[in-house]
Amino acid sequence: MTTRGLLLCCALLIHHLTSAQISGLDISNHGGYITSTPERELDMLSKITNSKPYRPSAFKESYFNNSYNCVKLALVYKPKPFLLKSSFPRQELIFGAGFLTINSTVTNYTSLLYDSIGLNNRTYKNDITFNLYTHREQLHTAYYFNSRTFGKRFRAFFGLGAAFGLNTIKTAQRNTRSQLIYASRLQSDTMFYPNQTNVDIEGAYNYSTLSAYLPLGIKYHLDCNFNLFMEFNTGVQFQFGANNNSRWQGFSSWGLGIRYKFVETEINDKESSSFW
């Protein structure tokens, strides 16, 4: 396809979508998890503190709890179907905004464990634990393909979505560096001497992300004005400005929401309890 033909197809698609009728408003809450690595967590810590934290050559263990919560508000458009319209006559276009938080002061943390040998030939068991707080303002869009009605009041749906987010990651309290000094004694006994230091970290770092995800869900036709829905999302996000091995992260989430209908729309099939 030539560049001119591609631009023409894009123009026709934009015209098709922008001419769609606004049919409803979605409000939903999503809880999920974002994958991470020790390298990515230390990369974020170094950007926040504008310094290079100690990076051991190999981690013995690492723990992450990057769970998140996202509240979304979106407008629902009803375009004329242009793909798979014989199997999925009801299709929807979603445009919305959301606010996501990863609050490490409550449930989230990063803990990195490793061993090292000191100049005195003693073995040191090290543990770096730090807590970060992230919030994101995002814009998202998705295109849904709805199944035909089953069980009189249910429809399943799937689609493709994308989101752009502006993120701020800040330090939180309870950042510590712990060390257990392994010492051998003459009685063939051993013991550890604990040493814990509170690490005072202050700072913030701003970055942007671009995400793509696959939504899969089910709707329940509550009445003529409201729908209830449950949705599962899985996808990947790209972080601008991160190190090469820290740019991509996977994520998944479950969401519950409610939809309010604005106006009556034409029913294209013969199902009396069809969705709008």
Short mmCIF file of N, CA and C in Angstrom, two decimals, residues 32 75 89 117 122 148 157 229 262 274:
data_model
loop_
_atom_site.label_atom_id
_atom_site.label_comp_id
_atom_site.label_asym_id
_atom_site.label_seq_id
_atom_site.Cartn_x
_atom_site.Cartn_y
_atom_site.Cartn_z
N GLY A 32 -4.65 -4.37 40.00
CA GLY A 32 -3.78 -5.24 39.23
C GLY A 32 -2.36 -5.27 39.74
N LEU A 75 -16.10 7.81 28.21
CA LEU A 75 -17.26 7.96 27.34
C LEU A 75 -17.33 6.77 26.40
N PRO A 89 -22.17 -7.71 15.75
CA PRO A 89 -22.86 -6.54 15.23
C PRO A 89 -22.82 -5.35 16.17
N ILE A 117 31.56 -10.57 50.46
CA ILE A 117 32.73 -10.88 51.29
C ILE A 117 33.48 -9.60 51.56
N ARG A 122 35.05 -11.89 56.09
CA ARG A 122 33.76 -12.23 56.68
C ARG A 122 32.66 -12.14 55.62
N ARG A 148 -23.35 -11.65 20.86
CA ARG A 148 -24.80 -11.57 20.93
C ARG A 148 -25.26 -11.91 22.34
N PHE A 157 -17.47 -9.70 25.81
CA PHE A 157 -16.80 -8.78 24.90
C PHE A 157 -15.29 -8.98 24.98
N PHE A 229 -20.53 -4.42 34.52
CA PHE A 229 -19.57 -5.20 33.76
C PHE A 229 -18.35 -5.57 34.62
N PHE A 262 -26.90 7.26 27.97
CA PHE A 262 -27.31 8.64 27.71
C PHE A 262 -28.61 8.73 26.92
N SER A 274 -31.47 -6.70 24.03
CA SER A 274 -30.13 -6.44 23.53
C SER A 274 -29.51 -5.25 24.23
#
